[in-house]
mmCIF file of C-alpha atoms and ligand atoms in Angstrom:
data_model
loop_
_atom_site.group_PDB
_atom_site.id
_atom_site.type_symbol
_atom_site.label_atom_id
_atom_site.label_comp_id
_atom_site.label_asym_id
_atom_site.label_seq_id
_atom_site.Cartn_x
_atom_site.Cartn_y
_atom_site.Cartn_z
ATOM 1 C CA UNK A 21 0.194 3.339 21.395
ATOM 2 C CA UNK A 22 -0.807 5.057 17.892
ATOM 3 C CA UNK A 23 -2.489 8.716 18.038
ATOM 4 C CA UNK A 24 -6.445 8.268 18.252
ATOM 5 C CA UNK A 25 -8.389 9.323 15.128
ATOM 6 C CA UNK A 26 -7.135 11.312 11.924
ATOM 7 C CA UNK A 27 -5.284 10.097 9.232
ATOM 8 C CA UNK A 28 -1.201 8.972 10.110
ATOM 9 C CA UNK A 29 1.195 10.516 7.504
ATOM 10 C CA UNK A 30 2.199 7.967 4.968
ATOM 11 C CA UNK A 31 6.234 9.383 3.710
ATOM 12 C CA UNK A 32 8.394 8.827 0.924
ATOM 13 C CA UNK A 33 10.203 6.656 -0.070
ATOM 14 C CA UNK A 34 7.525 4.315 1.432
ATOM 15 C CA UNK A 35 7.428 0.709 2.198
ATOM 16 C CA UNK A 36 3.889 -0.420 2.170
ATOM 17 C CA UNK A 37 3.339 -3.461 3.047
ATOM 18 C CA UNK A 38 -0.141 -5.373 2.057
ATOM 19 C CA UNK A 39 -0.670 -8.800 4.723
ATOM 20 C CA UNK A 40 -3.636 -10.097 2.543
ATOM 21 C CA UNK A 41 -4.506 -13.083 4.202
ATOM 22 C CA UNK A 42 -1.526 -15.018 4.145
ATOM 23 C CA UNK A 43 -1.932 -17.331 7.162
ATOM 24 C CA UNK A 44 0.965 -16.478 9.128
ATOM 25 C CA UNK A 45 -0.094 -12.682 9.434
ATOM 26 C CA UNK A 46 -3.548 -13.392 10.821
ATOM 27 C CA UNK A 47 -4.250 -12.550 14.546
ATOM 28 C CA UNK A 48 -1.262 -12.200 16.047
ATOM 29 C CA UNK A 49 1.335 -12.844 13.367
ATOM 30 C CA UNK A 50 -0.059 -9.418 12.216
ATOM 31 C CA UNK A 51 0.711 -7.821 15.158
ATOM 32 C CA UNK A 52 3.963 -9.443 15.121
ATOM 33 C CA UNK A 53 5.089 -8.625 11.655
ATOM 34 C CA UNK A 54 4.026 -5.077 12.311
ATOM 35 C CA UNK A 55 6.220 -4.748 15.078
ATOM 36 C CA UNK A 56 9.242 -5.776 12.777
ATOM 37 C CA UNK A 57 8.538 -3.361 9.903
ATOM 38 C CA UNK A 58 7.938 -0.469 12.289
ATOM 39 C CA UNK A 59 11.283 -1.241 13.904
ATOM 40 C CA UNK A 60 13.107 -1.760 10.916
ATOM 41 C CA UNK A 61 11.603 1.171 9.192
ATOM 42 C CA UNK A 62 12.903 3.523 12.693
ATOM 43 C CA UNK A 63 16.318 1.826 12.330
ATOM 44 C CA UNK A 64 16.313 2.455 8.477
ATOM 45 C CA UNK A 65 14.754 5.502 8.700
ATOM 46 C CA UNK A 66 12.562 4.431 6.073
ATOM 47 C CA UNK A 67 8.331 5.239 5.992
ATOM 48 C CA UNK A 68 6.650 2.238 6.413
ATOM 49 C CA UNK A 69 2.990 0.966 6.442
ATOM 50 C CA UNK A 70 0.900 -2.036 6.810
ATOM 51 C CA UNK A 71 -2.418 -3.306 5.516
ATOM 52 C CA UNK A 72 -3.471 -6.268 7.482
ATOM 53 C CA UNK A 73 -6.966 -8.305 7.045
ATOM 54 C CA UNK A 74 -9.820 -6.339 8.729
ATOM 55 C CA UNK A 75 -10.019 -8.265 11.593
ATOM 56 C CA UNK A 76 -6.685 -6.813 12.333
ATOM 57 C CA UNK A 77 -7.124 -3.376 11.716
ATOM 58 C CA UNK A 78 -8.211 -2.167 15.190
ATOM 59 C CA UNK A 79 -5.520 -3.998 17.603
ATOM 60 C CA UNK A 80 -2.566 -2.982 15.123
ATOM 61 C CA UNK A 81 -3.635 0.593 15.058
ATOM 62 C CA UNK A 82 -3.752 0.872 18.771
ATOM 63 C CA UNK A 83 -0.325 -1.234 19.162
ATOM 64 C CA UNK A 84 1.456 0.632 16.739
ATOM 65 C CA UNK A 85 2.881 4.094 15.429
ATOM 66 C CA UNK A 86 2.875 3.094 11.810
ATOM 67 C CA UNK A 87 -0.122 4.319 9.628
ATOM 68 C CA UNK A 88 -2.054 1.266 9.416
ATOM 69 C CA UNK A 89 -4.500 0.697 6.245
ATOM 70 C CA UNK A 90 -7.650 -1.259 5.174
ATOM 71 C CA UNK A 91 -6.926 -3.683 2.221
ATOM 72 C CA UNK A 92 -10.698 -2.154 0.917
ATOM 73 C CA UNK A 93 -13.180 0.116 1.916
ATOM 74 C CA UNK A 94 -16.606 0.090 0.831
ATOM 75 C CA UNK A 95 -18.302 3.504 0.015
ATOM 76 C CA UNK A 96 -21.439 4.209 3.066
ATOM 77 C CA UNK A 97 -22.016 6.296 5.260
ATOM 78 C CA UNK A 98 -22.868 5.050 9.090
ATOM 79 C CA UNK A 99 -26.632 3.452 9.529
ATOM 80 C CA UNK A 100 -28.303 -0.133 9.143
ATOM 81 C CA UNK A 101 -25.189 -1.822 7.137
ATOM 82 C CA UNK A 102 -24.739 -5.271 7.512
ATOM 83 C CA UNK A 103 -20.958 -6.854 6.432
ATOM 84 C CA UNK A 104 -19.422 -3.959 5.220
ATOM 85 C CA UNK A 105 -16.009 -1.938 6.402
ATOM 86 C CA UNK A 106 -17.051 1.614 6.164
ATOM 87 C CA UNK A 107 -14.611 4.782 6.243
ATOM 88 C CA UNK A 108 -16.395 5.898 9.050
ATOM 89 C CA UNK A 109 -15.299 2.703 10.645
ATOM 90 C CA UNK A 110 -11.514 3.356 9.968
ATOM 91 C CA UNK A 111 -11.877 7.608 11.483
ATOM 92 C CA UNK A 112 -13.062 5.732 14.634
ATOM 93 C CA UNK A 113 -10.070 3.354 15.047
ATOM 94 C CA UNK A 114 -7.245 5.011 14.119
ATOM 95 C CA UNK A 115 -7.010 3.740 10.562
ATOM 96 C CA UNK A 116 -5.300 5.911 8.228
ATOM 97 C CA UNK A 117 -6.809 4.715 4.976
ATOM 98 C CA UNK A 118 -7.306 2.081 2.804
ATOM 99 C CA UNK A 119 -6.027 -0.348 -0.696
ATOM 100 C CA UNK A 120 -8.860 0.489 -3.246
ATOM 101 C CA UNK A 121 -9.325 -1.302 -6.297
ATOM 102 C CA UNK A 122 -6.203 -4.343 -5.839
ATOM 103 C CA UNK A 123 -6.159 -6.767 -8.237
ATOM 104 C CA UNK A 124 -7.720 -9.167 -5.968
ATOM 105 C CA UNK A 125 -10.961 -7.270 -5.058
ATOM 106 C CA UNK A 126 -11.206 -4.951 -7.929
ATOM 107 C CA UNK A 127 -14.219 -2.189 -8.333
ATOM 108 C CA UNK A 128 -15.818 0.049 -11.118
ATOM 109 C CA UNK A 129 -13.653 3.298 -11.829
ATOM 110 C CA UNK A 130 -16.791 5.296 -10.418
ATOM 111 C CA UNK A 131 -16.679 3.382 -7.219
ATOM 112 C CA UNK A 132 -12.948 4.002 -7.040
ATOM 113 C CA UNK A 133 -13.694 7.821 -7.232
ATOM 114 C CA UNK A 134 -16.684 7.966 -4.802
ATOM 115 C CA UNK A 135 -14.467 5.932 -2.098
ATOM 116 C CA UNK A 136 -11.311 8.200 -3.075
ATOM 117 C CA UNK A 137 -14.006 11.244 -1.737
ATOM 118 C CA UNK A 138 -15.105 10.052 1.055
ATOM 119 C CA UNK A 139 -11.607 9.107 2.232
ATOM 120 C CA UNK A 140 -10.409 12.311 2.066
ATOM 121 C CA UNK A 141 -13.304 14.243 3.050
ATOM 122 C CA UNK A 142 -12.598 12.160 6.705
ATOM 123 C CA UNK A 143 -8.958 13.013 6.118
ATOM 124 C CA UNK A 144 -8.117 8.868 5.467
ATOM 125 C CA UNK A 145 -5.274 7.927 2.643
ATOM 126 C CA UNK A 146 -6.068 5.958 -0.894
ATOM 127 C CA UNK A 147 -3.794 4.162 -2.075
ATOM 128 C CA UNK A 148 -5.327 3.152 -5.747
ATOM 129 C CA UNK A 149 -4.361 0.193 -7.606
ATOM 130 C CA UNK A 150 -3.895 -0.785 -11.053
ATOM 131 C CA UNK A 151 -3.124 -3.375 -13.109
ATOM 132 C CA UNK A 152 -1.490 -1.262 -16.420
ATOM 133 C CA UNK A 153 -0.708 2.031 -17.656
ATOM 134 C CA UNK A 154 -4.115 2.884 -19.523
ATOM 135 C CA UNK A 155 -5.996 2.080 -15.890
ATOM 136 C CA UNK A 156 -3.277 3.557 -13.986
ATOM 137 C CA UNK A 157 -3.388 7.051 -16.390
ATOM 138 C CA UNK A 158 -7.774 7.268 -16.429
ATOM 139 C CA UNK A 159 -7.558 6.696 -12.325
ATOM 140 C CA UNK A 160 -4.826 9.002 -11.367
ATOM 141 C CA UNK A 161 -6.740 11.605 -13.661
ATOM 142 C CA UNK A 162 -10.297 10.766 -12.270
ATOM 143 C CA UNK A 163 -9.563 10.444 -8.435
ATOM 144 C CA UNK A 164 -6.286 12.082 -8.488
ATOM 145 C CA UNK A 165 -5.375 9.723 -5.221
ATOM 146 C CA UNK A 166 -2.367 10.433 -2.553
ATOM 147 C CA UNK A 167 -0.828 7.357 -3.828
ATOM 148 C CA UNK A 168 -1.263 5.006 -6.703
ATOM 149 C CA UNK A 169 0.045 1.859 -7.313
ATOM 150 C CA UNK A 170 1.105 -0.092 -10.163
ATOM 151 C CA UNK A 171 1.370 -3.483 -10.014
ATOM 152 C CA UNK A 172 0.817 -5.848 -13.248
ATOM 153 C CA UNK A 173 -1.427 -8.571 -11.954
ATOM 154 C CA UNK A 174 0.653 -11.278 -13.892
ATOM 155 C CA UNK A 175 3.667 -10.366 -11.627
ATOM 156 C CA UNK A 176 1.590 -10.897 -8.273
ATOM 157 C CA UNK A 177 2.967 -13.149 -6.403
ATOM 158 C CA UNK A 178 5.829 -14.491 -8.542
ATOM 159 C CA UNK A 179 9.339 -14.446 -8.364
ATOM 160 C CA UNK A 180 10.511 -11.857 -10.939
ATOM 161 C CA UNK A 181 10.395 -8.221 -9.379
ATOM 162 C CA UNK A 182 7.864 -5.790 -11.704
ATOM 163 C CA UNK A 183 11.127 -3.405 -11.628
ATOM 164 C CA UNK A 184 12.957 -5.935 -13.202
ATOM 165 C CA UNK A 185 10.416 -7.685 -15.510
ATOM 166 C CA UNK A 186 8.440 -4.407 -16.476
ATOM 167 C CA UNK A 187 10.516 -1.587 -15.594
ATOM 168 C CA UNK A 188 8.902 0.240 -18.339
ATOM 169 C CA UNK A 189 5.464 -0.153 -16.827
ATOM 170 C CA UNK A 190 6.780 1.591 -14.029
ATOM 171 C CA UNK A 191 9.010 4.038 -15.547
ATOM 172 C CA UNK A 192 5.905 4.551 -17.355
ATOM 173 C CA UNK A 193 3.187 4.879 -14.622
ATOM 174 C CA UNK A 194 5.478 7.323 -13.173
ATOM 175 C CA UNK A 195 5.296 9.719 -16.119
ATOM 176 C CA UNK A 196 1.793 9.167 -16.863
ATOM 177 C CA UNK A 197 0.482 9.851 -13.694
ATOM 178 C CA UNK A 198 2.662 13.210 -13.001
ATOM 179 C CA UNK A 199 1.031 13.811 -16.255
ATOM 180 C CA UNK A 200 -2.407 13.947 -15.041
ATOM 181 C CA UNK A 201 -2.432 14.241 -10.934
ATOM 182 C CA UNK A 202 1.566 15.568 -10.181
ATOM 183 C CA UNK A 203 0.367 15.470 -6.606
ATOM 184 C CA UNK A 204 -0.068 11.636 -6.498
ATOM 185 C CA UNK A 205 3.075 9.476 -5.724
ATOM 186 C CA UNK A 206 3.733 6.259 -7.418
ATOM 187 C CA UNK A 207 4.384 2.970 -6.068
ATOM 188 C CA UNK A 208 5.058 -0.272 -7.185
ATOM 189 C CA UNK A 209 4.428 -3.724 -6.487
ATOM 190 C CA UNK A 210 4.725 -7.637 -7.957
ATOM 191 C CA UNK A 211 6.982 -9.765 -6.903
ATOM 192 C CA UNK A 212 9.396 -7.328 -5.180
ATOM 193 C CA UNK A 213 11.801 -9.817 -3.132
ATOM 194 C CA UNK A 214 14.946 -8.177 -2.849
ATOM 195 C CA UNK A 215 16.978 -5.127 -2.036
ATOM 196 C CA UNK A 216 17.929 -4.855 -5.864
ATOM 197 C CA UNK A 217 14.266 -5.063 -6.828
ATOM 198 C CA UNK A 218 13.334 -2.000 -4.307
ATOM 199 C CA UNK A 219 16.634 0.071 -5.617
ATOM 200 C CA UNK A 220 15.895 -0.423 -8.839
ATOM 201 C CA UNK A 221 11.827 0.897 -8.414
ATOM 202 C CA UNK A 222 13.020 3.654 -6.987
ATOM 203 C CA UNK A 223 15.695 4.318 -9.328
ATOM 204 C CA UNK A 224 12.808 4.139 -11.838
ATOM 205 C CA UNK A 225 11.205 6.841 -9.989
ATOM 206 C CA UNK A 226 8.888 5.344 -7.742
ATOM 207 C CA UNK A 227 8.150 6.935 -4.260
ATOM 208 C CA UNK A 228 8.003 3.619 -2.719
ATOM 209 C CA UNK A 229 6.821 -0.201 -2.913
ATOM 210 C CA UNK A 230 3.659 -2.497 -2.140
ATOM 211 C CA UNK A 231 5.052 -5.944 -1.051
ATOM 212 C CA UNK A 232 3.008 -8.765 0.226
ATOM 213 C CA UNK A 233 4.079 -12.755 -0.242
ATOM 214 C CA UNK A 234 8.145 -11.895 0.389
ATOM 215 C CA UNK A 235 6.908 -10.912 3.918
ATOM 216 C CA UNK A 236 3.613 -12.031 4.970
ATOM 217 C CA UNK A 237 4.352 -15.471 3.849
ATOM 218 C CA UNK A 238 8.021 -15.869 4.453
ATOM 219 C CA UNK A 239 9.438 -18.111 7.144
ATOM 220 C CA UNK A 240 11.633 -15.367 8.955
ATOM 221 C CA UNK A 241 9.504 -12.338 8.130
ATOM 222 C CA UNK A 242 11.703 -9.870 10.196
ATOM 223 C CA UNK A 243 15.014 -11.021 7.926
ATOM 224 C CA UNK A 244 12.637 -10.341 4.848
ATOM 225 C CA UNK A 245 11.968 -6.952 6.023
ATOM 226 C CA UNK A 246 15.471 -6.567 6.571
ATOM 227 C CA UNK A 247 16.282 -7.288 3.099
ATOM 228 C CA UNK A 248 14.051 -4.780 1.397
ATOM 229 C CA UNK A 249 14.884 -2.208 3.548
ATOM 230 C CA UNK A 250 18.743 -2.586 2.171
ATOM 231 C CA UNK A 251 17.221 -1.405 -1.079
ATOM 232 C CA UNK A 252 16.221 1.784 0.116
ATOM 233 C CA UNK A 253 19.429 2.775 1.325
ATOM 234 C CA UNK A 254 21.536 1.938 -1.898
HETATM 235 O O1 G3P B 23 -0.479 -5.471 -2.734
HETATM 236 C C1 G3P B 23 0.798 -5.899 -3.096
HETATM 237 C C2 G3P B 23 0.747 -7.232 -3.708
HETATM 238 O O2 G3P B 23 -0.254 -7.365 -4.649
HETATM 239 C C3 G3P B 23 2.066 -7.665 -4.290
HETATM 240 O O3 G3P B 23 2.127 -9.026 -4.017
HETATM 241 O O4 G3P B 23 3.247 -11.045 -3.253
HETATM 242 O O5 G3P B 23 3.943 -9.961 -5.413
HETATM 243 O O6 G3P B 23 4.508 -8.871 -3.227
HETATM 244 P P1 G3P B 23 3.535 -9.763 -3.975
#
């Protein structure tokens, strides 16, 4: 059973892993999948976390010890709100943050920084995302986030690992953003598939990655997991 309340610590090197709404990690696929990655992340020894689709969020934070994250978070306080996922709503299950700003449910740059506050003024996690280095430099500087990820939006999805298409996006990000907020950690995401893709982020300098379709829409999920995780140990 995961601690009540308060944000879970998210540690480095970290495998964050982002369910979207692939259909094999609704309901309890989710809870399924989360199982695996916290299990292979206690045999690795390897931080892991998982962002599942809202409707998740509550059972997987009671069921596991893993932080568990929103995929978005919208920026209101408690009151007469009708359809939204509020931060408030995360403190009171468990959730230890949120995504802000992916690729596939982007906001403005002010929103990004409003949500960013109110996150950590209830002690939740952001994990910002952007799409390029100019983005990735103006909301590391502005928001100065726990975590930011890069992931070029091109790459989503595909085959080809950013760390092996773009490694000097990431190589990049990393500088830029120690640059401007040395407290935030870099990850990166895009078509990460392999071990070799995860060793070579990190050997880039990355403090972790954000993976999504080479899990949450594989047919054997837990030997996907597996596979990653070799990456972290090389
Ligand atoms: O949030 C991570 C995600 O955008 C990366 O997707 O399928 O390329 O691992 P994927």
């Amino acid at each position: 059973m995961g601690p009540t309340g308060g944000a879970r610590e998210l540690g480095t090197p970290l495998f964050l892993l982002n369910l979207k709404s692939y259909l094999p990690a609704l309901g309890n696929g989710a809870l399924a999948i989360g199982r695996n990655l916290q299990e292979a992340g206690r045999r690795h020894r390897v931080s892991t976390a998982i962002a599942p689709s809202a409707a998740s969020l509550e059972v997987l934070s009671r069921e596991l010890r893993i932080p568990v994250l929103a995929q978005h978070v919208d920026p209101l306080e408690p009151g007469a709100r009708t359809g939204f996922l509020i931060p408030a709503s995360l403190s009171a299950t468990g959730v230890a943050g949120s995504l802000l700003n992916h690729s596939e449910h982007p906001i403005p740059p002010a929103q990004v920084l409003e949500t960013s506050k109110m996150l950590r003024a209830s002690g939740l996690v952001s994990i910002v995302c952007s799409g390029d280095l100019a983005a990735a430099t103006r909301l590391a500087r502005a928001s100065r986030p726990p975590f930011l990820a890069i992931e070029p939006p091109e790459l989503i999805g595909g085959s080809v690992s950013v760390s092996v298409a773009r490694p000097e996006i990431v190589r990049g990000a990393v500088e830029r953003v120690r640059r401007v907020s040395p407290r935030t950690r870099v990850l990166c995401g895009a078509g990460v598939k392999t071990g070799e893709d995860v060793r070579r982020a990190i050997e880039l300098g990355a403090e972790g990655i954000l993976v999504s379709s080479a899990v949450a829409a594989a047919q054997n999920p837990a030997a996907a997991i597996a596979e990653l995780m070799r990456g972290f140990k090389a």
